Each structure stands twice: as structure tokens, then as C-alpha cells.
Tab-separated table of C-alpha atoms and ligand atoms in Angstrom:
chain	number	residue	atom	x	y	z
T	1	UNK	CA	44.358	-192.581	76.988
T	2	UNK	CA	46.091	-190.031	78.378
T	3	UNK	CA	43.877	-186.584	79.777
T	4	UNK	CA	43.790	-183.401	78.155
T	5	UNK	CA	44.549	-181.283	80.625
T	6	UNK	CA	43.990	-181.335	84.429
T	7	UNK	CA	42.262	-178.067	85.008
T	8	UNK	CA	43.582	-176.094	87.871
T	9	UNK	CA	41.448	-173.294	90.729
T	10	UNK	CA	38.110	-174.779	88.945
T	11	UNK	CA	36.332	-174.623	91.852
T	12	UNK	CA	37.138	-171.526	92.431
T	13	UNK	CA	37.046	-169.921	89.200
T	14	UNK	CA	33.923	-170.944	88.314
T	15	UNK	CA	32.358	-170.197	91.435
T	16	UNK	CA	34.059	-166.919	90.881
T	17	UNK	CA	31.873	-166.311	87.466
T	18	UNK	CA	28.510	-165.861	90.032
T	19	UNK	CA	26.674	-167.661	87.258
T	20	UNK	CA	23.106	-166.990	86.419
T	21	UNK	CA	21.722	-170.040	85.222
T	22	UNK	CA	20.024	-168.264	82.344
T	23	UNK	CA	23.048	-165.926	81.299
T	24	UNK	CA	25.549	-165.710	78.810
T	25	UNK	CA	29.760	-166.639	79.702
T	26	UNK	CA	32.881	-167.086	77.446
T	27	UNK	CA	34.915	-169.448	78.615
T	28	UNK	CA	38.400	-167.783	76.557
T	29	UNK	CA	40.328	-170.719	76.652
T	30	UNK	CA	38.425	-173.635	76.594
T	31	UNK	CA	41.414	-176.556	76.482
T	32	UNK	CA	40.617	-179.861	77.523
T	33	UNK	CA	37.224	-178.252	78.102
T	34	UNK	CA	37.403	-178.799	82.465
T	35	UNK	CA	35.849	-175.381	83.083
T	36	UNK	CA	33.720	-175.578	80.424
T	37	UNK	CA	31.783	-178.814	81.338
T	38	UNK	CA	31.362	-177.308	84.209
T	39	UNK	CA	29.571	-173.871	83.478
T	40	UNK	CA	27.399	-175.824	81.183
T	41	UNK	CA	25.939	-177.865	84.242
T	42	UNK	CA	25.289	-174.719	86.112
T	43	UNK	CA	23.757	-173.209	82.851
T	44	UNK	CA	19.980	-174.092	81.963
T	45	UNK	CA	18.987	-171.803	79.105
T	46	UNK	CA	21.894	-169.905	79.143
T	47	UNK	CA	24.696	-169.893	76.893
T	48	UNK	CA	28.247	-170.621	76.664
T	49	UNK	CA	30.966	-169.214	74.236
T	50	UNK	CA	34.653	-170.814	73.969
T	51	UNK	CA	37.471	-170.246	72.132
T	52	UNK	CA	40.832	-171.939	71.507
T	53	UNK	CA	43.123	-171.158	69.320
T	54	UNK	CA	44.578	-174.556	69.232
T	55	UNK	CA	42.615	-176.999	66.955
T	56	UNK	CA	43.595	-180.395	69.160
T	57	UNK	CA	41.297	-178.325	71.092
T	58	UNK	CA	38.372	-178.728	69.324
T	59	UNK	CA	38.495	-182.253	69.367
T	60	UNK	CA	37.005	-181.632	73.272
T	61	UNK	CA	34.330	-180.319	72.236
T	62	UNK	CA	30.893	-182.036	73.484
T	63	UNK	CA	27.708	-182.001	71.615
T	64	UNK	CA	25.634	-179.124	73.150
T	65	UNK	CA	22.943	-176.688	71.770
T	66	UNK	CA	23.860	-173.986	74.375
T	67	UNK	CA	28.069	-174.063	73.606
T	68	UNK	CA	29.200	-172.299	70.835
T	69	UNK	CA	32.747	-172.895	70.105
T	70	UNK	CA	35.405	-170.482	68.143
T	71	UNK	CA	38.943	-171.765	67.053
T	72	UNK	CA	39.837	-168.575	67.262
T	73	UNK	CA	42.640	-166.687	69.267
T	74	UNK	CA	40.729	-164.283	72.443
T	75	UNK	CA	42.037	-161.634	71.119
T	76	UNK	CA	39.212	-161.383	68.472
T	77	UNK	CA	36.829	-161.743	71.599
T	78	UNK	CA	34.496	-159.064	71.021
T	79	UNK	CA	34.132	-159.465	67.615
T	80	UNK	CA	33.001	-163.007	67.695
T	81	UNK	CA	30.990	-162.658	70.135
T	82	UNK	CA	29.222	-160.016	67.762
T	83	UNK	CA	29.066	-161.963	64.985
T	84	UNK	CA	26.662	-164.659	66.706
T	85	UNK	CA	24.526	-161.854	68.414
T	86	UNK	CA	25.829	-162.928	72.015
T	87	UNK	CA	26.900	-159.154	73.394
T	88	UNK	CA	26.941	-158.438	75.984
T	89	UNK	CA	27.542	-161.388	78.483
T	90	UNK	CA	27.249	-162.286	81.860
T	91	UNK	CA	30.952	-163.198	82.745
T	92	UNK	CA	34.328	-164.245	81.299
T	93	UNK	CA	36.839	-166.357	82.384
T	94	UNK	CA	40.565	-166.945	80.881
T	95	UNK	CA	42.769	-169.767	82.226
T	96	UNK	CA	45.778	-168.574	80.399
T	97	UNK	CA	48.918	-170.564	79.017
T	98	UNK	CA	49.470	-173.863	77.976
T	99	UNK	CA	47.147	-176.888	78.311
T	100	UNK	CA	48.574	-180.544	79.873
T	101	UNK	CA	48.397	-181.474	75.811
T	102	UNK	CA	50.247	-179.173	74.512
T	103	UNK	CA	53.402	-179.791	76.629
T	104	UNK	CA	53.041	-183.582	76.685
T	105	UNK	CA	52.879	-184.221	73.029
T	106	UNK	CA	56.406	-184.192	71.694
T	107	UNK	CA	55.461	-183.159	68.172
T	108	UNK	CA	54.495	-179.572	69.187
T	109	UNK	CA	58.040	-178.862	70.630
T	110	UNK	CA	56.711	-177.314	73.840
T	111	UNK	CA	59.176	-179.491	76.383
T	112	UNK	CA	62.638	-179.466	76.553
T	113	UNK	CA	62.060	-183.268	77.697
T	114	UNK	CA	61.048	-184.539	74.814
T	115	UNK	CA	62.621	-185.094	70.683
T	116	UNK	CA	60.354	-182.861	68.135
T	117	UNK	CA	59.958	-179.896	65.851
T	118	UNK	CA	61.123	-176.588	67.518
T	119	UNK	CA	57.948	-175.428	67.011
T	120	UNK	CA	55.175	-174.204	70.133
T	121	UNK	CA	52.578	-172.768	68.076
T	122	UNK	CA	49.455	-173.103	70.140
T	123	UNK	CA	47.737	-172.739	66.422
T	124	UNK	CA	49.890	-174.995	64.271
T	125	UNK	CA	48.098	-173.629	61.229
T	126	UNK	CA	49.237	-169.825	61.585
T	127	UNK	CA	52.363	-167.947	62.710
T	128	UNK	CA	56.345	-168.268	62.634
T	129	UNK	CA	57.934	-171.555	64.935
T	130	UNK	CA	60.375	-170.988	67.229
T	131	UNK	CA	62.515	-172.374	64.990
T	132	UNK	CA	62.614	-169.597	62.943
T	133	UNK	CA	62.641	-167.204	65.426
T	134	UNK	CA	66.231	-169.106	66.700
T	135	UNK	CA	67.458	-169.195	63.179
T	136	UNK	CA	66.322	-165.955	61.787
T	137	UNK	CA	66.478	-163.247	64.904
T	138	UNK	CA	68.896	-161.320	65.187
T	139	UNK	CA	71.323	-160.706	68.381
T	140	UNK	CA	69.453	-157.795	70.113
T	141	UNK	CA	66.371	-159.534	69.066
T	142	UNK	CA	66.822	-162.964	70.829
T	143	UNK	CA	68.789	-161.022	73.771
T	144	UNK	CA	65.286	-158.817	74.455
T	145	UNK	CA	63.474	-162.414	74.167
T	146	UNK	CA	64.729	-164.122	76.279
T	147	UNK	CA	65.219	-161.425	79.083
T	148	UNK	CA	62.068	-159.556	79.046
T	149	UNK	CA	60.235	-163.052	78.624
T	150	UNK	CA	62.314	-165.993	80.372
T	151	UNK	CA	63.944	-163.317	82.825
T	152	UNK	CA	67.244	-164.811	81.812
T	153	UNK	CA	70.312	-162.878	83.774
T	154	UNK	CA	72.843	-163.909	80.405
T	155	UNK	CA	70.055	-163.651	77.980
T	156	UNK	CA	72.998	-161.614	75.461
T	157	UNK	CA	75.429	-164.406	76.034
T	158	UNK	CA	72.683	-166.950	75.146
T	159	UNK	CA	71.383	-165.226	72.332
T	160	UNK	CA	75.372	-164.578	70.860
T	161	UNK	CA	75.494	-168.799	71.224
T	162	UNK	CA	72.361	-169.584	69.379
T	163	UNK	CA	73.713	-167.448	66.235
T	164	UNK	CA	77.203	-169.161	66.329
T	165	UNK	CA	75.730	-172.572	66.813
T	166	UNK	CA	73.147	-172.152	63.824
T	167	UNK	CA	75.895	-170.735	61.438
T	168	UNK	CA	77.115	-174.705	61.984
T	169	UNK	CA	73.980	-176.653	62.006
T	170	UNK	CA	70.637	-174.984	61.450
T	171	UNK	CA	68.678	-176.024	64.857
T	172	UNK	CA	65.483	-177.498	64.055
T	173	UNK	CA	64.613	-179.665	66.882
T	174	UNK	CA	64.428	-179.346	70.826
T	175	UNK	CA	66.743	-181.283	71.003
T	176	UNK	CA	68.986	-179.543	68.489
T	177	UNK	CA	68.296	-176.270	70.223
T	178	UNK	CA	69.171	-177.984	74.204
T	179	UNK	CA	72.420	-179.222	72.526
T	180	UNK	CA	72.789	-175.861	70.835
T	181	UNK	CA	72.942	-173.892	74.296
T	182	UNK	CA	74.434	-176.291	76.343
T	183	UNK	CA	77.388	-174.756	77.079
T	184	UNK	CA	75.804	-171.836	78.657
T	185	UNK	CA	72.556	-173.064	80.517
T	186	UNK	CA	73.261	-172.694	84.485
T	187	UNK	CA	74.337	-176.407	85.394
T	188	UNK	CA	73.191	-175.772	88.477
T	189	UNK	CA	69.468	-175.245	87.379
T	190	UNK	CA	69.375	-176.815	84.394
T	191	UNK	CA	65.166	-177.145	84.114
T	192	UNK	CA	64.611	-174.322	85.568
T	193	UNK	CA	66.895	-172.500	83.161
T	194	UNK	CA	65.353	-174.032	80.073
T	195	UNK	CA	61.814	-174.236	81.269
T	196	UNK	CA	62.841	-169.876	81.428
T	197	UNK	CA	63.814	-170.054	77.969
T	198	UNK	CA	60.778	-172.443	76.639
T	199	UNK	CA	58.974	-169.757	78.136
T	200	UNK	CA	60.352	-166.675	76.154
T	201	UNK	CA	60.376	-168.597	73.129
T	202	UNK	CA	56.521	-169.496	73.696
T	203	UNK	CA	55.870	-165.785	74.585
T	204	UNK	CA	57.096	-164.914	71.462
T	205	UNK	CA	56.203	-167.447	68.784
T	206	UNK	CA	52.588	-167.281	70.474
T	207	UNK	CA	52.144	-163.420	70.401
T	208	UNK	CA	51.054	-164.086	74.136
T	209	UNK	CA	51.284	-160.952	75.767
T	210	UNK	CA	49.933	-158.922	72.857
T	211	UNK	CA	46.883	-161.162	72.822
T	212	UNK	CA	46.558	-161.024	76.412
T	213	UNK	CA	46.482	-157.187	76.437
T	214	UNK	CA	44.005	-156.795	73.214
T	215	UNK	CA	41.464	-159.370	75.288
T	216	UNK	CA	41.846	-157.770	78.442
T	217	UNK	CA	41.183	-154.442	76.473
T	218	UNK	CA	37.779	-155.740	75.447
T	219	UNK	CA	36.468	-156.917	78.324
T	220	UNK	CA	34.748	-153.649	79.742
T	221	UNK	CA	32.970	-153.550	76.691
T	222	UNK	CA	31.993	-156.890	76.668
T	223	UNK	CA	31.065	-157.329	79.925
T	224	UNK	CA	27.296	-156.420	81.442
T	225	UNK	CA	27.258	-154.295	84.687
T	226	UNK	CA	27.431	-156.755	87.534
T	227	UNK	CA	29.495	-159.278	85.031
T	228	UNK	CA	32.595	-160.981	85.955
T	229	UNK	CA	35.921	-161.553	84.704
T	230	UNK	CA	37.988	-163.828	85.788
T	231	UNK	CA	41.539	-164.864	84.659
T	232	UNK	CA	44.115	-167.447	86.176
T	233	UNK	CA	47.556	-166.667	85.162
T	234	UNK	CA	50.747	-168.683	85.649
T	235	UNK	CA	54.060	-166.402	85.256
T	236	UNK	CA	54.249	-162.959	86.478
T	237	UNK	CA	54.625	-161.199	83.132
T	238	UNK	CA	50.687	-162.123	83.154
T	239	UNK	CA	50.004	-161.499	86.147
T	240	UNK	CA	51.135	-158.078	86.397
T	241	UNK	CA	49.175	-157.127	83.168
T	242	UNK	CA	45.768	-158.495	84.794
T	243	UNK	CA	46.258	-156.520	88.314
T	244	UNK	CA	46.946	-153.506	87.070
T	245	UNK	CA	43.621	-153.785	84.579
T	246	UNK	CA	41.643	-155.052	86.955
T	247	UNK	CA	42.636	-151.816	89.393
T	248	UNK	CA	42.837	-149.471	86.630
T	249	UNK	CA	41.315	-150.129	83.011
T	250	UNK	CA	44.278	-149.867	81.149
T	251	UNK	CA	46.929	-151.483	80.287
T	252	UNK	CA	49.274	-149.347	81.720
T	253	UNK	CA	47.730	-149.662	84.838
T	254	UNK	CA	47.798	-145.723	85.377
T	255	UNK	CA	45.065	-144.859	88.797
T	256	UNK	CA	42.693	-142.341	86.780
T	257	UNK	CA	40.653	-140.597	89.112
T	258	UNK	CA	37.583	-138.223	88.412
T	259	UNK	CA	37.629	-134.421	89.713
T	260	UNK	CA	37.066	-135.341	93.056
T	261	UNK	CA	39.668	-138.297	93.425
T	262	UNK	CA	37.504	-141.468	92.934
T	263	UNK	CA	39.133	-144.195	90.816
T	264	UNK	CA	37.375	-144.174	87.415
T	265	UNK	CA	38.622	-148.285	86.811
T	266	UNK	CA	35.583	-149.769	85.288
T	267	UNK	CA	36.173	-152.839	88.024
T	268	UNK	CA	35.312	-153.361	91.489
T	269	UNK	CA	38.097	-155.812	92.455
T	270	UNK	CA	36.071	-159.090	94.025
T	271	UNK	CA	40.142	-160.293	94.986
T	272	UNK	CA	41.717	-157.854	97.327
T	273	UNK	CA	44.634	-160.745	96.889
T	274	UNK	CA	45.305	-163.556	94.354
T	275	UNK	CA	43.988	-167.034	95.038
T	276	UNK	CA	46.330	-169.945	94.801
T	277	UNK	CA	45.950	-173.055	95.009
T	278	UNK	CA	46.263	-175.470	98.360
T	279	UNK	CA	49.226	-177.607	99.267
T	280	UNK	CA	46.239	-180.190	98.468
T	281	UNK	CA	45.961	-179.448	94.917
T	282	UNK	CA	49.420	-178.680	94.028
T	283	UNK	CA	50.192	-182.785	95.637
T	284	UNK	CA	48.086	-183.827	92.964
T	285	UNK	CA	48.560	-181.052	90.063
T	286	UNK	CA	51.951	-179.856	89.887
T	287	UNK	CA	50.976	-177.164	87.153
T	288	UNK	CA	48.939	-175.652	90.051
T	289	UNK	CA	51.628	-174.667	91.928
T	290	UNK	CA	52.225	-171.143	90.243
T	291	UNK	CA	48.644	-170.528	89.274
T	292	UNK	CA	47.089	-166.932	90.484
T	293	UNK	CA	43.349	-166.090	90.103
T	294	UNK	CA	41.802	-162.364	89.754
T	295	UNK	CA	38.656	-161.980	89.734
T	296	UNK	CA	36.798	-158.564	89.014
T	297	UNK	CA	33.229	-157.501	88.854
T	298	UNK	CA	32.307	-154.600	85.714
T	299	UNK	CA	30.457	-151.635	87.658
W	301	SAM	C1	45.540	-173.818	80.585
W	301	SAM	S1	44.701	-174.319	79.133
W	301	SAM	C2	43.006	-174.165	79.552
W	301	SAM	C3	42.451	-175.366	80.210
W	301	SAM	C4	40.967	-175.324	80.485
W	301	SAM	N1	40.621	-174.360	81.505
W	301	SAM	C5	40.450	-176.700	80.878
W	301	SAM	O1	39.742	-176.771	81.912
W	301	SAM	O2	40.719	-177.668	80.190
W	301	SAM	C6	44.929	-172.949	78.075
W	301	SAM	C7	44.312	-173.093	76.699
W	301	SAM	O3	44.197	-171.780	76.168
W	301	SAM	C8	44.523	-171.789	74.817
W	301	SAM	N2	44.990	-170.450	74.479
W	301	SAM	C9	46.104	-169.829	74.928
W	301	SAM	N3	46.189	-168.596	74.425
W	301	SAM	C10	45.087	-168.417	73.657
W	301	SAM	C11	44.598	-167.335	72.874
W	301	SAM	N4	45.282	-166.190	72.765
W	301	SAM	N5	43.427	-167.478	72.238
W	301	SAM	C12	42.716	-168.652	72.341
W	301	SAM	N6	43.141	-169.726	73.041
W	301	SAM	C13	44.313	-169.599	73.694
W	301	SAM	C14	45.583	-172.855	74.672
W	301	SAM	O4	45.601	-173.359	73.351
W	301	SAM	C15	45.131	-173.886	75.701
W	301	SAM	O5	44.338	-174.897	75.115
């Protein structure tokens, strides 16, 4: 059997959460369920909420009085969390993107490496595939895709190539879609080129940005004074959203100050700088190797 999902910083994210063995935590993307196994053994009579919006996830899920689990996307956080009386909580932690699974298993069309449906829904019961989005968008839309979220430098030449190649063949596959924009991925950097454009396309179909800055929106709320968030993030689009909350409270991540100049950012940063992972753990766990941990404390 192959694993879930390797999880990656657990050490340190957990330890990050400060947990109280009697508190409450939300563990946003639970996954293969690494993290969560191990709050729970720090946890006596406390309680721990997950969410994934993928239901392969759920599958993970061990039998447990004190986990609740929601298939749910993170971006309904707050209400969820409601709805089973568990407001507010003790700490929060979000290991963002894609899980070991969902890349490895050829039928969800996350990899360029393998044959399957052009599809990278995380929740394969909701949403539009990324084959539609190739075969529907339009030119402007693809070009703003794929250059605000795979930071590709010919982003309008690709997009203008995907529109002449469907008019042919509709693409439906990954491999359709490689074959479709062949002629102008860099030869040079071929994976890196398409892992870019995997990337956008994920963004996209997945809503992943918009979710991330709805959660990250809640969390003050949420959150009990003293309570931690934590969130691991893997590309730099992310990354930039969750420093500039964490400093400021907003998504903009505009400094608002009080009358006499003190930040008013609902967050005492516990980070100064992000933690990565060692040359140790990246040896072992290559998806390590671009990780980047915040961690914040609600005052
Ligand atoms: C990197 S994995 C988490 C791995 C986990 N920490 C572990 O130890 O196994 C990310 C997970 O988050 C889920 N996910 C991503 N975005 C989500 C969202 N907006 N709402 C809920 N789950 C999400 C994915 O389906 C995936 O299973």
C-alpha cells in the first residue's frame, strides 16, 4: 500500500499549536491525517476538529470520540465550527495544498507524469475541471491564469495555443493537454514549466486563493486570546497572503495603527521568520523542500 501523504514541518507545527491537553484545535486540512494523529495524542479531554474537502480524505479518518471530522472546504470554518458548539478554540493549523494522494493517483489529473482526466478537483463531487476551464476560457482569461498563478513569462502565447489546439481536438486528458502545449513549454525546463502551469490550473479549478483568504479572514474570530494559528504554505502566492495577515489582519496586509501609532493586527507574530525545513527532511521528503511555516498567537 502506498502512504497517504508524508506530512511535512510536523514537528514543528504542532509544537507550534502550544497545545493544552484539555483544549479545543482544528486541524483545516486534515489529509492523510499525519498532524492530526498527532494532536490527538497530546489531547486528553480536549477536542479536535478537521476538515477536508477531498472525500479520499475521509477514508483516514480513525475512530475517535474527541475528532470531529467535516468534508467540508476551510473556508466554511467558522460556521462549522458553530454548528457543533466548538467556538471558540484553542488553535488552528492549515497545511495548505495538495496531499502525496492527490498527485500520485493518475485519475485525479493532478501530474503532468501520469495518463488521466484533466481534472484536479480536490472535491471531485463539486466545481468545474480543468478541463473545462482549457476548453471553455477565453484568451485573456487563461493568459491572467496562468501568469498571476503559474508566474508563466509567455502565459498569452500559451493561452493563444491552448484555444487553437482545442478548436482541433477537444483536450480532455493530461496527456492531451502536455501534447496540446508542447510546442511552447521552455525545453529547457520542461517540469518546471508544467509543474508552473499544473499549478495555475489547480489555483483556479480549486478556488484556492479565495478559500485561503475567506479562512484566514475567520480566524481572529475563531481564535481564543492566547490561541494559535498556524499555516504551512508551499508557493509564494500563499505565502504572501499569510504574512501580511499575520502582521496586519487583513488581507491586504495594510499596517493599521491606533492614534498613537501601535499596530492594531489582532496577532503577535510567534515567527519573526518562516521555518523551513532541514537539508535532513527535504533528503527524505522532497515536497518539503518549498514548505514555509507562520505561526501567530491571537492577542
Ligand atoms: C498537504 S495536505 C495535508 C496533509 C496533512 N497535514 C497530513 O498530515 O496528512 C493538504 C490537504 O488539504 C486539503 N485541502 C486543500 N484545500 C482545502 C480547503 N480549501 N478546504 C479543505 N481542505 C482543503 C487537500 O484536499 C489535502 O488533503
Amino acid at each position: 500500500m502506498t502512504l497517504y501523504h508524508k506530512p511535512v514541518l510536523a514537528e514543528a507545527s504542532i509544537e507550534g499549536l502550544n497545545i493544552n491537553p484539555d483544549g479545543t484545535y482544528v486541524d483545516a486540512t486534515f489529509g492523510g491525517g499525519g498532524y492530526a494523529r498527532m494532536i490527538l495524542r497530546k489531547l486528553s479531554s480536549g477536542t479536535l476538529a478537521a476538515f477536508d474537502r477531498d472525500s479520499d480524505a475521509a477514508g483516514n479518518v480513525p475512530q475517535d470520540d474527541r475528532l470531529v471530522f467535516f468534508h467540508h472546504n476551510y473556508r466554511f470554518l467558522k460556521n462549522f465550527l458553530d454548528y457543533k458548539n466548538l467556538l471558540p478554540v484553542d488553535g488552528i493549523v492549515a497545511d495548505l495544498g495538495v496531499s502525496s494522494h492527490q498527485f500520485d493517483k493518475a485519475e485525479r489529473g493532478f501530474s503532468f507524469r501520469f495518463d488521466g482526466p484533466l481534472d484536479l478537483r480536490m472535491d471531485f463531487s463539486k466545481g468545474i475541471t480543468a478541463a473545462e476551464v482549457v476548453n471553455t476560457y477565453d484568451e485573456k482569461a487563461l493568459t491572467h491564469i496562468f501568469s498571476f498563478y503559474g508566474e508563466i513569462k509567455n502565459s498569452r502565447t500559451l493561452a493563444r495555443c491552448i484555444i487553437n489546439k482545442r478548436k482541433e481536438k477537444k483536450i480532455e486528458s493530461t496527456f492531451d493537454f502536455v501534447e496540446a502545449v508542447d510546442e511552447v513549454v521552455s525545453k529547457k525546463s520542461r517540469n518546471k514549466y508544467l509543474a508552473q502551469v499544473f499549478q495555475a490550473l489547480r489555483i483556479e479549478v480549486n478556488e484556492e486563493l479565495d478559500s485561503l483568504k475567506d479562512f484566514l479572514q475567520q480566524t481572529p474570530e475563531v481564535l481564543k486570546k492566547g490561541g494559535r494559528l498556524v499555516v504551512i504554505s508551499y508557493h509564494s502566492l500563499e505565502d504572501r497572503l499569510v504574512k501580511n495577515f499575520m502582521k496586519t489582519g487583513n488581507i491586504e496586509g495594510k499596517q493599521i495603527k491606533d492614534f498613537y501609532g501601535n499596530s492594531q493586527s489582532p496577532f503577535k507574530i510567534i515567527t519573526r521568520k518562516p521555518v523551513t525545513a532541514s537539508e535532513e527532511e527535504i533528503s527524505v521528503n522532497g515536497r518539503a523542500r518549498s514548505a514555509k511555516l507562520r505561526i501567530a498567537e491571537k492577542i
